[in-house]
């Protein structure tokens, strides 16, 4: 969670472009980068080990970058940042990508520094998001425990009360019995 | 021994039945056989003869009847048989007895009167032939024995007697059939009974073992002398009987079934007799026959009255022939009239005549056919609902051709549409629904009853022929219905050809019109096609360029991070910039090639144009006078994609602004009141440099720009043209050098189903 290296998944069929991206990342931060060239391998790899950021080409053979994006965004249980690289994008398509959950689109050719800035942002955000989520889970867990304890406590209290009430009754009974004995003796 | 021969059995069944019945006839009575045998020999005594006569009461009665004939002068009613031979002669008595024997054998008294009458007539014929044969035999040089000839003549048609005896009703039918339909009696006999009388006679004669001469006569008496087979034993007898048969038929003595025969005199000559001989025999015949007819109960007539019956018969036949001739003449007359009509018709119509004229000529032809009657021909081509009609000339008016919609035909529509179900022309009284049709065409009601004649069925039109005529004119045509069918067939073909030709003309006109329109828009279509081609090519190329450009830019950026010298850094930056610029061009190309699908909405022209003008005023820094907007009717709307609408005018104004000198620029954006209900028109006029003819021709070409290289990319107007087009509008330019430019754009006024 904290302190571990961010894991980045690059889905890009063009090897030249891939090399540029890898060296860009290497220069800036030092993430664990996984490179694949097709959607199927991307899904496979991510299944094994969920990544913190996915950068994918929009035009992928057979599967389509957008579809891949929509699957990856929700695959790990909470929303992961996905960034698209595209030749061009129409207004309508852009709206669609936003709906799917894609965080940004970069039109080729782009300034590498811009892409890396955004990547850093998204990774930080995701890290915080993860922390927050973790904390949230912990809190929920605590709250659950509190509720459980309280229930337990209530239950115990009830038992003790019942015992007390029972004992009291028996006592009263004994007293009455005793009084009775007493009166009979008179 | 009667039975019925049902008309429904097969021929062989009938033959079998007939033959079996014949076989079942009893054998010849012994006395008859004896008599026949004894005819050739003279050894029968008078005594034997008297015995035979006495043995059979019928024979006795018959002989006595003969004896009592008035011309024998026997007044004494109690005369006895013994007087017969002296009075009549031995031979004659012998013959008479023979006749009586056969008469009683073939007794048809049990059957009905018609059969009895036929029987009597047949016997009269046989007796006639017997007598004639006897007379001829004694004259012929061929050496035929007279008494043998008598017997042969008597029995030559015994087959008929036998068949009548065995199946009276069937034989009556056969003889009637032969008479009515003029077919040979032998053929009729075969048709009804399975065999003819020659075969029946021969079989019977053979069974009874009659003399050979009789057998041969039975079989061959019909054959002409020349065609008799060789090796005939009693050839001369057969020939004599044949001649006698011909003679008796010619004289119509008795009845013998229909059989066309030649002239007796000719046959006689062929046999070696002279025609005078025949004449002599003819004269003697009544004398000989009168007493013999007594035997069959019909001896009253003699002398001239003998032939009265024959004459009656001849007269009847003559009447029949005359009647047939008259009918045939009438039929021929009608047919020749039909031919004349058709010839006249074909002279009046040519290959280019309109349908209604063809109908008029047809009506005239039909009118002539029915004796200058008033006629109307109306047809409805399929598909369609116009009636083409023509009428024949009448006394006061000429032949007319009219065309009118089907509704005006009154209730006749259904009649016309469904008429003509059969292939044969049917002439009927016209149904009442057709009168309004007549009225519409001739403008008056018919004075005579209306008749309708249907056309044979025809896929390309349906029609009807109407004639006004009385019953007597129309009745004879029932005889020659095939002629009528032929006439209507010819007319139908002519009309069908006319209808098809009209349809073909219409089609060819439509084709010519389409072609003309097509060639008019050809240049426009050329331009659009080349534009599309370029666009597709550009899109394809552009597609591939993005990645290489990204790699160029990315690499340069990477190197920039490592570069230390300022020069190198600057160079690398230039590389990055140019790569990005290249990408922009590519983007523009792709946008041009594949513009987004327009989403039309209703735009208020005034608003939109004002906004565009304002934008360009700011951008160009022209004053308010420099760019002006004038919209005639504020309530004018256009239907187009908003962004694309703006882009079109951006391109136009960009060019306009570039063309004008800033201080004196006058750019006018007008929208006059609607060009039409479907489109709105906007005109942008400027007073700039204008375009030369060459530039104007290429104004819409992609990448064509007359501005210095490096500024603008030459896609603006092309893109504007394309955008206008995909929004359902169009665009064109008028320009002259130094006189300014006018760009006109049209957009649809309504959001309709724009493809």
mmCIF file of C-alpha atoms in Angstrom, chain B residues 148-486:
data_model
loop_
_atom_site.group_PDB
_atom_site.id
_atom_site.type_symbol
_atom_site.label_atom_id
_atom_site.label_comp_id
_atom_site.label_asym_id
_atom_site.label_seq_id
_atom_site.Cartn_x
_atom_site.Cartn_y
_atom_site.Cartn_z
ATOM 1 C CA UNK B 148 -80.830 -67.700 -111.075
ATOM 2 C CA UNK B 149 -80.557 -63.934 -111.460
ATOM 3 C CA UNK B 150 -83.953 -63.559 -109.845
ATOM 4 C CA UNK B 151 -82.922 -65.562 -106.814
ATOM 5 C CA UNK B 152 -79.602 -63.739 -106.511
ATOM 6 C CA UNK B 153 -81.320 -60.406 -106.812
ATOM 7 C CA UNK B 154 -83.885 -61.406 -104.229
ATOM 8 C CA UNK B 155 -81.345 -62.415 -101.678
ATOM 9 C CA UNK B 156 -78.502 -60.003 -102.334
ATOM 10 C CA UNK B 157 -79.494 -57.842 -99.352
ATOM 11 C CA UNK B 158 -80.554 -60.696 -97.117
ATOM 12 C CA UNK B 159 -77.991 -59.394 -94.667
ATOM 13 C CA UNK B 160 -80.100 -56.296 -94.104
ATOM 14 C CA UNK B 161 -83.184 -58.361 -93.497
ATOM 15 C CA UNK B 162 -81.289 -60.498 -91.044
ATOM 16 C CA UNK B 163 -79.875 -57.520 -89.142
ATOM 17 C CA UNK B 164 -83.265 -55.850 -89.021
ATOM 18 C CA UNK B 165 -84.795 -59.061 -87.815
ATOM 19 C CA UNK B 166 -82.174 -59.555 -85.108
ATOM 20 C CA UNK B 167 -81.870 -55.963 -83.863
ATOM 21 C CA UNK B 168 -84.779 -53.946 -85.226
ATOM 22 C CA UNK B 169 -84.329 -50.778 -83.219
ATOM 23 C CA UNK B 170 -80.602 -50.677 -83.742
ATOM 24 C CA UNK B 171 -81.003 -51.182 -87.464
ATOM 25 C CA UNK B 172 -83.557 -48.390 -87.572
ATOM 26 C CA UNK B 173 -81.024 -46.185 -85.889
ATOM 27 C CA UNK B 174 -78.345 -47.135 -88.371
ATOM 28 C CA UNK B 175 -80.503 -46.426 -91.385
ATOM 29 C CA UNK B 176 -81.613 -43.099 -89.942
ATOM 30 C CA UNK B 177 -78.029 -42.178 -89.274
ATOM 31 C CA UNK B 178 -77.083 -42.970 -92.846
ATOM 32 C CA UNK B 179 -79.950 -40.884 -94.197
ATOM 33 C CA UNK B 180 -79.433 -37.844 -92.002
ATOM 34 C CA UNK B 181 -75.716 -37.598 -92.110
ATOM 35 C CA UNK B 182 -75.257 -38.780 -95.657
ATOM 36 C CA UNK B 183 -72.924 -41.606 -94.843
ATOM 37 C CA UNK B 184 -72.844 -44.940 -96.611
ATOM 38 C CA UNK B 185 -75.284 -47.469 -95.130
ATOM 39 C CA UNK B 186 -72.492 -49.987 -94.716
ATOM 40 C CA UNK B 187 -70.515 -47.543 -92.535
ATOM 41 C CA UNK B 188 -73.584 -46.761 -90.454
ATOM 42 C CA UNK B 189 -74.244 -50.466 -89.999
ATOM 43 C CA UNK B 190 -70.704 -51.041 -88.816
ATOM 44 C CA UNK B 191 -70.923 -48.078 -86.482
ATOM 45 C CA UNK B 192 -74.096 -49.225 -84.801
ATOM 46 C CA UNK B 193 -74.043 -53.005 -85.144
ATOM 47 C CA UNK B 194 -70.423 -53.859 -85.662
ATOM 48 C CA UNK B 195 -70.753 -55.491 -89.084
ATOM 49 C CA UNK B 196 -72.298 -54.472 -92.398
ATOM 50 C CA UNK B 197 -75.001 -56.261 -94.376
ATOM 51 C CA UNK B 198 -72.610 -57.658 -96.953
ATOM 52 C CA UNK B 199 -70.683 -59.586 -94.290
ATOM 53 C CA UNK B 200 -73.894 -60.573 -92.470
ATOM 54 C CA UNK B 201 -75.482 -61.734 -95.706
ATOM 55 C CA UNK B 202 -72.502 -63.781 -96.713
ATOM 56 C CA UNK B 203 -72.241 -65.499 -93.348
ATOM 57 C CA UNK B 204 -75.906 -66.308 -93.337
ATOM 58 C CA UNK B 205 -75.815 -67.536 -96.926
ATOM 59 C CA UNK B 206 -72.825 -69.731 -96.161
ATOM 60 C CA UNK B 207 -74.475 -71.121 -93.089
ATOM 61 C CA UNK B 208 -77.589 -71.941 -95.005
ATOM 62 C CA UNK B 209 -75.467 -73.400 -97.748
ATOM 63 C CA UNK B 210 -77.135 -71.308 -100.353
ATOM 64 C CA UNK B 211 -75.836 -71.586 -103.908
ATOM 65 C CA UNK B 212 -72.401 -70.079 -104.465
ATOM 66 C CA UNK B 213 -73.779 -67.423 -106.751
ATOM 67 C CA UNK B 214 -75.997 -66.118 -103.950
ATOM 68 C CA UNK B 215 -73.073 -65.999 -101.554
ATOM 69 C CA UNK B 216 -70.963 -64.066 -103.977
ATOM 70 C CA UNK B 217 -73.772 -61.681 -104.763
ATOM 71 C CA UNK B 218 -74.335 -60.973 -101.119
ATOM 72 C CA UNK B 219 -70.749 -60.087 -100.648
ATOM 73 C CA UNK B 220 -69.888 -58.275 -103.795
ATOM 74 C CA UNK B 221 -72.939 -56.621 -105.207
ATOM 75 C CA UNK B 222 -71.595 -53.208 -104.246
ATOM 76 C CA UNK B 223 -68.375 -53.547 -106.152
ATOM 77 C CA UNK B 224 -68.107 -51.838 -109.475
ATOM 78 C CA UNK B 225 -67.596 -54.305 -112.294
ATOM 79 C CA UNK B 226 -64.024 -53.263 -112.873
ATOM 80 C CA UNK B 227 -62.982 -53.865 -109.289
ATOM 81 C CA UNK B 228 -64.389 -57.324 -108.751
ATOM 82 C CA UNK B 229 -61.753 -59.891 -107.884
ATOM 83 C CA UNK B 230 -60.520 -62.409 -110.422
ATOM 84 C CA UNK B 231 -61.588 -65.988 -110.119
ATOM 85 C CA UNK B 232 -65.159 -65.143 -109.271
ATOM 86 C CA UNK B 233 -67.236 -68.174 -110.115
ATOM 87 C CA UNK B 234 -70.426 -66.492 -111.125
ATOM 88 C CA UNK B 235 -69.056 -63.226 -112.267
ATOM 89 C CA UNK B 236 -71.780 -62.503 -114.721
ATOM 90 C CA UNK B 237 -74.481 -62.996 -112.128
ATOM 91 C CA UNK B 238 -72.813 -60.651 -109.696
ATOM 92 C CA UNK B 239 -72.424 -58.029 -112.385
ATOM 93 C CA UNK B 240 -76.072 -58.339 -113.358
ATOM 94 C CA UNK B 241 -77.200 -57.990 -109.764
ATOM 95 C CA UNK B 242 -74.940 -54.987 -109.342
ATOM 96 C CA UNK B 243 -76.430 -53.308 -112.381
ATOM 97 C CA UNK B 244 -79.928 -54.145 -111.212
ATOM 98 C CA UNK B 245 -79.155 -52.676 -107.815
ATOM 99 C CA UNK B 246 -77.898 -49.437 -109.372
ATOM 100 C CA UNK B 247 -80.936 -49.230 -111.629
ATOM 101 C CA UNK B 248 -83.451 -49.842 -108.868
ATOM 102 C CA UNK B 249 -81.742 -47.299 -106.622
ATOM 103 C CA UNK B 250 -81.788 -44.738 -109.379
ATOM 104 C CA UNK B 251 -85.530 -45.316 -109.751
ATOM 105 C CA UNK B 252 -85.991 -45.018 -106.009
ATOM 106 C CA UNK B 253 -87.955 -48.235 -105.882
ATOM 107 C CA UNK B 254 -88.180 -49.397 -102.290
ATOM 108 C CA UNK B 255 -85.598 -48.412 -99.724
ATOM 109 C CA UNK B 256 -82.125 -49.708 -99.421
ATOM 110 C CA UNK B 257 -80.172 -47.355 -97.214
ATOM 111 C CA UNK B 258 -78.087 -44.407 -98.357
ATOM 112 C CA UNK B 259 -75.483 -45.320 -100.912
ATOM 113 C CA UNK B 260 -74.244 -42.955 -103.575
ATOM 114 C CA UNK B 261 -74.274 -44.787 -106.891
ATOM 115 C CA UNK B 262 -73.395 -43.895 -110.426
ATOM 116 C CA UNK B 263 -75.587 -43.875 -113.493
ATOM 117 C CA UNK B 264 -77.170 -47.189 -114.501
ATOM 118 C CA UNK B 265 -76.661 -46.557 -118.170
ATOM 119 C CA UNK B 266 -72.906 -46.102 -117.718
ATOM 120 C CA UNK B 267 -72.596 -49.267 -115.712
ATOM 121 C CA UNK B 268 -74.605 -51.110 -118.359
ATOM 122 C CA UNK B 269 -72.281 -49.946 -121.096
ATOM 123 C CA UNK B 270 -69.298 -51.165 -119.125
ATOM 124 C CA UNK B 271 -70.932 -54.538 -118.886
ATOM 125 C CA UNK B 272 -71.453 -54.679 -122.584
ATOM 126 C CA UNK B 273 -75.092 -53.745 -122.642
ATOM 127 C CA UNK B 274 -76.499 -50.800 -124.490
ATOM 128 C CA UNK B 275 -78.286 -47.948 -122.768
ATOM 129 C CA UNK B 276 -81.408 -48.749 -124.768
ATOM 130 C CA UNK B 277 -81.512 -52.083 -123.019
ATOM 131 C CA UNK B 278 -81.614 -50.305 -119.710
ATOM 132 C CA UNK B 279 -84.412 -48.132 -120.970
ATOM 133 C CA UNK B 280 -86.373 -51.194 -122.082
ATOM 134 C CA UNK B 281 -85.954 -52.861 -118.708
ATOM 135 C CA UNK B 282 -87.024 -49.692 -116.996
ATOM 136 C CA UNK B 283 -90.241 -49.667 -118.990
ATOM 137 C CA UNK B 284 -91.073 -53.277 -118.272
ATOM 138 C CA UNK B 285 -90.305 -53.126 -114.589
ATOM 139 C CA UNK B 286 -93.610 -51.769 -113.252
ATOM 140 C CA UNK B 287 -95.504 -54.434 -115.051
ATOM 141 C CA UNK B 288 -93.464 -57.215 -113.543
ATOM 142 C CA UNK B 289 -93.234 -55.720 -110.089
ATOM 143 C CA UNK B 290 -96.832 -54.745 -109.463
ATOM 144 C CA UNK B 291 -98.019 -58.308 -108.816
ATOM 145 C CA UNK B 292 -94.942 -59.062 -106.749
ATOM 146 C CA UNK B 293 -95.603 -56.045 -104.558
ATOM 147 C CA UNK B 294 -98.901 -57.637 -103.755
ATOM 148 C CA UNK B 295 -96.928 -60.166 -101.764
ATOM 149 C CA UNK B 296 -95.764 -57.530 -99.371
ATOM 150 C CA UNK B 297 -99.223 -56.060 -99.185
ATOM 151 C CA UNK B 298 -98.668 -53.084 -101.411
ATOM 152 C CA UNK B 299 -99.872 -54.020 -104.847
ATOM 153 C CA UNK B 300 -102.422 -51.283 -105.286
ATOM 154 C CA UNK B 301 -100.397 -49.070 -107.530
ATOM 155 C CA UNK B 302 -99.755 -49.842 -111.162
ATOM 156 C CA UNK B 303 -99.107 -47.945 -114.275
ATOM 157 C CA UNK B 304 -98.021 -44.355 -113.833
ATOM 158 C CA UNK B 305 -98.998 -44.399 -110.208
ATOM 159 C CA UNK B 306 -96.356 -47.081 -109.650
ATOM 160 C CA UNK B 307 -93.647 -44.523 -109.509
ATOM 161 C CA UNK B 308 -95.474 -41.990 -107.377
ATOM 162 C CA UNK B 309 -93.713 -43.013 -104.253
ATOM 163 C CA UNK B 310 -90.352 -42.892 -105.939
ATOM 164 C CA UNK B 311 -91.116 -39.433 -107.210
ATOM 165 C CA UNK B 312 -92.052 -38.284 -103.757
ATOM 166 C CA UNK B 313 -88.761 -39.530 -102.481
ATOM 167 C CA UNK B 314 -86.796 -37.807 -105.164
ATOM 168 C CA UNK B 315 -88.579 -34.532 -104.545
ATOM 169 C CA UNK B 316 -87.767 -34.723 -100.846
ATOM 170 C CA UNK B 317 -84.111 -35.328 -101.512
ATOM 171 C CA UNK B 318 -83.996 -32.448 -103.891
ATOM 172 C CA UNK B 319 -85.479 -30.119 -101.266
ATOM 173 C CA UNK B 320 -82.850 -31.172 -98.749
ATOM 174 C CA UNK B 321 -80.055 -30.487 -101.164
ATOM 175 C CA UNK B 322 -81.438 -27.103 -102.002
ATOM 176 C CA UNK B 323 -81.698 -26.136 -98.384
ATOM 177 C CA UNK B 324 -78.132 -27.116 -97.707
ATOM 178 C CA UNK B 325 -76.940 -25.129 -100.642
ATOM 179 C CA UNK B 326 -78.779 -22.052 -99.458
ATOM 180 C CA UNK B 327 -77.188 -22.347 -96.031
ATOM 181 C CA UNK B 328 -73.737 -22.814 -97.410
ATOM 182 C CA UNK B 329 -74.193 -19.816 -99.652
ATOM 183 C CA UNK B 330 -75.277 -17.708 -96.708
ATOM 184 C CA UNK B 331 -72.297 -18.776 -94.654
ATOM 185 C CA UNK B 332 -69.952 -17.995 -97.476
ATOM 186 C CA UNK B 333 -71.530 -14.609 -97.871
ATOM 187 C CA UNK B 334 -70.990 -13.786 -94.213
ATOM 188 C CA UNK B 335 -67.404 -14.936 -94.345
ATOM 189 C CA UNK B 336 -66.617 -12.916 -97.420
ATOM 190 C CA UNK B 337 -68.162 -9.890 -95.774
ATOM 191 C CA UNK B 338 -65.906 -10.442 -92.799
ATOM 192 C CA UNK B 339 -62.874 -10.572 -95.087
ATOM 193 C CA UNK B 340 -63.844 -7.353 -96.824
ATOM 194 C CA UNK B 341 -64.318 -5.701 -93.482
ATOM 195 C CA UNK B 342 -60.885 -6.702 -92.291
ATOM 196 C CA UNK B 343 -59.285 -5.509 -95.471
ATOM 197 C CA UNK B 344 -60.955 -2.139 -95.202
ATOM 198 C CA UNK B 345 -59.917 -1.951 -91.557
ATOM 199 C CA UNK B 346 -56.272 -2.589 -92.282
ATOM 200 C CA UNK B 347 -56.289 0.193 -94.816
ATOM 201 C CA UNK B 348 -57.447 2.695 -92.212
ATOM 202 C CA UNK B 349 -54.950 2.145 -89.457
ATOM 203 C CA UNK B 350 -51.235 2.576 -89.612
ATOM 204 C CA UNK B 351 -48.434 1.659 -87.254
ATOM 205 C CA UNK B 352 -48.427 5.058 -85.561
ATOM 206 C CA UNK B 353 -52.146 5.461 -84.987
ATOM 207 C CA UNK B 354 -53.129 6.282 -81.422
ATOM 208 C CA UNK B 355 -55.155 3.663 -79.584
ATOM 209 C CA UNK B 356 -58.420 5.565 -79.796
ATOM 210 C CA UNK B 357 -58.090 5.839 -83.578
ATOM 211 C CA UNK B 358 -57.499 2.120 -83.831
ATOM 212 C CA UNK B 359 -60.676 1.660 -81.791
ATOM 213 C CA UNK B 360 -62.566 3.955 -84.148
ATOM 214 C CA UNK B 361 -61.392 2.024 -87.203
ATOM 215 C CA UNK B 362 -62.303 -1.217 -85.472
ATOM 216 C CA UNK B 363 -65.767 0.128 -84.667
ATOM 217 C CA UNK B 364 -66.247 1.167 -88.298
ATOM 218 C CA UNK B 365 -65.177 -2.284 -89.440
ATOM 219 C CA UNK B 366 -67.575 -3.961 -87.018
ATOM 220 C CA UNK B 367 -70.371 -1.654 -88.115
ATOM 221 C CA UNK B 368 -69.793 -2.606 -91.750
ATOM 222 C CA UNK B 369 -69.726 -6.243 -90.815
ATOM 223 C CA UNK B 370 -73.211 -6.022 -89.404
ATOM 224 C CA UNK B 371 -74.654 -4.100 -92.290
ATOM 225 C CA UNK B 372 -73.777 -0.452 -91.539
ATOM 226 C CA UNK B 373 -74.862 -0.803 -87.936
ATOM 227 C CA UNK B 374 -73.789 1.598 -85.213
ATOM 228 C CA UNK B 375 -70.898 0.154 -83.263
ATOM 229 C CA UNK B 376 -68.550 1.129 -80.486
ATOM 230 C CA UNK B 377 -65.209 -0.341 -79.448
ATOM 231 C CA UNK B 378 -63.973 0.497 -75.940
ATOM 232 C CA UNK B 379 -60.803 -0.729 -74.307
ATOM 233 C CA UNK B 380 -58.982 -0.134 -71.024
ATOM 234 C CA UNK B 381 -55.236 -0.731 -71.212
ATOM 235 C CA UNK B 382 -53.754 -2.546 -68.270
ATOM 236 C CA UNK B 383 -52.449 -1.018 -66.052
ATOM 237 C CA UNK B 384 -54.297 2.219 -66.161
ATOM 238 C CA UNK B 385 -57.703 3.714 -65.824
ATOM 239 C CA UNK B 386 -58.316 5.500 -69.077
ATOM 240 C CA UNK B 387 -60.879 4.263 -71.550
ATOM 241 C CA UNK B 388 -59.887 4.557 -75.197
ATOM 242 C CA UNK B 389 -62.908 4.267 -77.443
ATOM 243 C CA UNK B 390 -64.016 4.714 -80.991
ATOM 244 C CA UNK B 391 -67.401 4.704 -82.690
ATOM 245 C CA UNK B 392 -68.459 3.861 -86.214
ATOM 246 C CA UNK B 393 -69.901 6.525 -88.490
ATOM 247 C CA UNK B 394 -73.670 6.747 -88.374
ATOM 248 C CA UNK B 395 -76.065 8.580 -90.626
ATOM 249 C CA UNK B 396 -75.497 11.969 -89.164
ATOM 250 C CA UNK B 397 -72.074 11.850 -87.616
ATOM 251 C CA UNK B 398 -68.620 10.715 -88.455
ATOM 252 C CA UNK B 399 -66.446 8.107 -86.881
ATOM 253 C CA UNK B 400 -65.150 9.347 -83.501
ATOM 254 C CA UNK B 401 -62.264 8.587 -81.221
ATOM 255 C CA UNK B 402 -62.386 9.579 -77.527
ATOM 256 C CA UNK B 403 -60.353 9.073 -74.387
ATOM 257 C CA UNK B 404 -61.810 9.507 -70.927
ATOM 258 C CA UNK B 405 -61.226 8.315 -67.381
ATOM 259 C CA UNK B 406 -62.835 5.075 -66.351
ATOM 260 C CA UNK B 407 -65.138 6.751 -63.825
ATOM 261 C CA UNK B 408 -67.114 8.336 -66.626
ATOM 262 C CA UNK B 409 -68.073 4.980 -68.026
ATOM 263 C CA UNK B 410 -70.699 4.545 -65.338
ATOM 264 C CA UNK B 411 -71.203 1.041 -64.056
ATOM 265 C CA UNK B 412 -69.611 -0.387 -67.169
ATOM 266 C CA UNK B 413 -66.204 -0.477 -65.548
ATOM 267 C CA UNK B 414 -66.642 -3.942 -64.109
ATOM 268 C CA UNK B 415 -68.112 -5.281 -67.350
ATOM 269 C CA UNK B 416 -65.143 -4.074 -69.339
ATOM 270 C CA UNK B 417 -62.563 -5.214 -66.874
ATOM 271 C CA UNK B 418 -63.892 -8.742 -66.611
ATOM 272 C CA UNK B 419 -64.993 -9.225 -70.197
ATOM 273 C CA UNK B 420 -63.318 -11.688 -72.476
ATOM 274 C CA UNK B 421 -63.097 -14.863 -70.475
ATOM 275 C CA UNK B 422 -63.176 -17.370 -73.281
ATOM 276 C CA UNK B 423 -61.207 -17.714 -76.440
ATOM 277 C CA UNK B 424 -64.238 -17.804 -78.696
ATOM 278 C CA UNK B 425 -66.028 -14.594 -79.582
ATOM 279 C CA UNK B 426 -69.422 -14.596 -77.908
ATOM 280 C CA UNK B 427 -72.200 -12.470 -79.299
ATOM 281 C CA UNK B 428 -74.790 -11.673 -76.646
ATOM 282 C CA UNK B 429 -77.365 -9.123 -75.761
ATOM 283 C CA UNK B 430 -75.436 -6.470 -73.912
ATOM 284 C CA UNK B 431 -75.937 -6.203 -70.160
ATOM 285 C CA UNK B 432 -77.676 -3.051 -68.948
ATOM 286 C CA UNK B 433 -74.521 -1.680 -67.379
ATOM 287 C CA UNK B 434 -73.017 -1.049 -70.796
ATOM 288 C CA UNK B 435 -75.589 1.505 -71.926
ATOM 289 C CA UNK B 436 -73.989 4.406 -70.058
ATOM 290 C CA UNK B 437 -70.747 3.541 -71.801
ATOM 291 C CA UNK B 438 -72.467 3.753 -75.202
ATOM 292 C CA UNK B 439 -74.002 7.031 -74.193
ATOM 293 C CA UNK B 440 -70.666 8.474 -73.088
ATOM 294 C CA UNK B 441 -69.051 7.590 -76.375
ATOM 295 C CA UNK B 442 -71.767 8.361 -78.879
ATOM 296 C CA UNK B 443 -73.485 11.049 -76.801
ATOM 297 C CA UNK B 444 -76.878 9.528 -77.404
ATOM 298 C CA UNK B 445 -78.877 6.521 -76.375
ATOM 299 C CA UNK B 446 -79.020 3.542 -78.690
ATOM 300 C CA UNK B 447 -82.191 3.198 -80.770
ATOM 301 C CA UNK B 448 -81.839 -0.497 -81.389
ATOM 302 C CA UNK B 449 -81.071 -3.268 -78.933
ATOM 303 C CA UNK B 450 -77.445 -3.413 -77.854
ATOM 304 C CA UNK B 451 -75.290 -6.439 -78.439
ATOM 305 C CA UNK B 452 -71.876 -7.043 -76.963
ATOM 306 C CA UNK B 453 -68.989 -8.981 -78.434
ATOM 307 C CA UNK B 454 -66.085 -9.775 -76.160
ATOM 308 C CA UNK B 455 -62.438 -9.774 -77.102
ATOM 309 C CA UNK B 456 -60.512 -12.952 -76.498
ATOM 310 C CA UNK B 457 -58.441 -12.631 -73.296
ATOM 311 C CA UNK B 458 -55.393 -10.458 -73.603
ATOM 312 C CA UNK B 459 -53.005 -9.521 -70.821
ATOM 313 C CA UNK B 460 -52.366 -5.923 -71.812
ATOM 314 C CA UNK B 461 -55.923 -4.681 -72.098
ATOM 315 C CA UNK B 462 -59.547 -5.573 -71.579
ATOM 316 C CA UNK B 463 -62.293 -4.327 -73.811
ATOM 317 C CA UNK B 464 -65.681 -4.816 -75.361
ATOM 318 C CA UNK B 465 -67.392 -4.273 -78.704
ATOM 319 C CA UNK B 466 -70.946 -2.965 -78.703
ATOM 320 C CA UNK B 467 -73.298 -3.063 -81.675
ATOM 321 C CA UNK B 468 -76.784 -1.644 -81.994
ATOM 322 C CA UNK B 469 -78.835 -3.880 -84.281
ATOM 323 C CA UNK B 470 -82.032 -5.860 -84.282
ATOM 324 C CA UNK B 471 -82.428 -9.581 -83.865
ATOM 325 C CA UNK B 472 -82.737 -10.397 -87.545
ATOM 326 C CA UNK B 473 -79.379 -8.834 -88.398
ATOM 327 C CA UNK B 474 -77.567 -10.695 -85.647
ATOM 328 C CA UNK B 475 -79.201 -14.111 -85.844
ATOM 329 C CA UNK B 476 -77.355 -15.467 -88.923
ATOM 330 C CA UNK B 477 -73.983 -14.809 -87.324
ATOM 331 C CA UNK B 478 -74.543 -17.678 -84.959
ATOM 332 C CA UNK B 479 -73.720 -19.964 -87.909
ATOM 333 C CA UNK B 480 -70.255 -18.606 -88.471
ATOM 334 C CA UNK B 481 -68.953 -18.059 -84.972
ATOM 335 C CA UNK B 482 -65.405 -19.011 -85.986
ATOM 336 C CA UNK B 483 -65.435 -16.158 -88.452
ATOM 337 C CA UNK B 484 -66.456 -13.779 -85.695
ATOM 338 C CA UNK B 485 -63.693 -15.170 -83.515
ATOM 339 C CA UNK B 486 -61.207 -14.593 -86.330
#
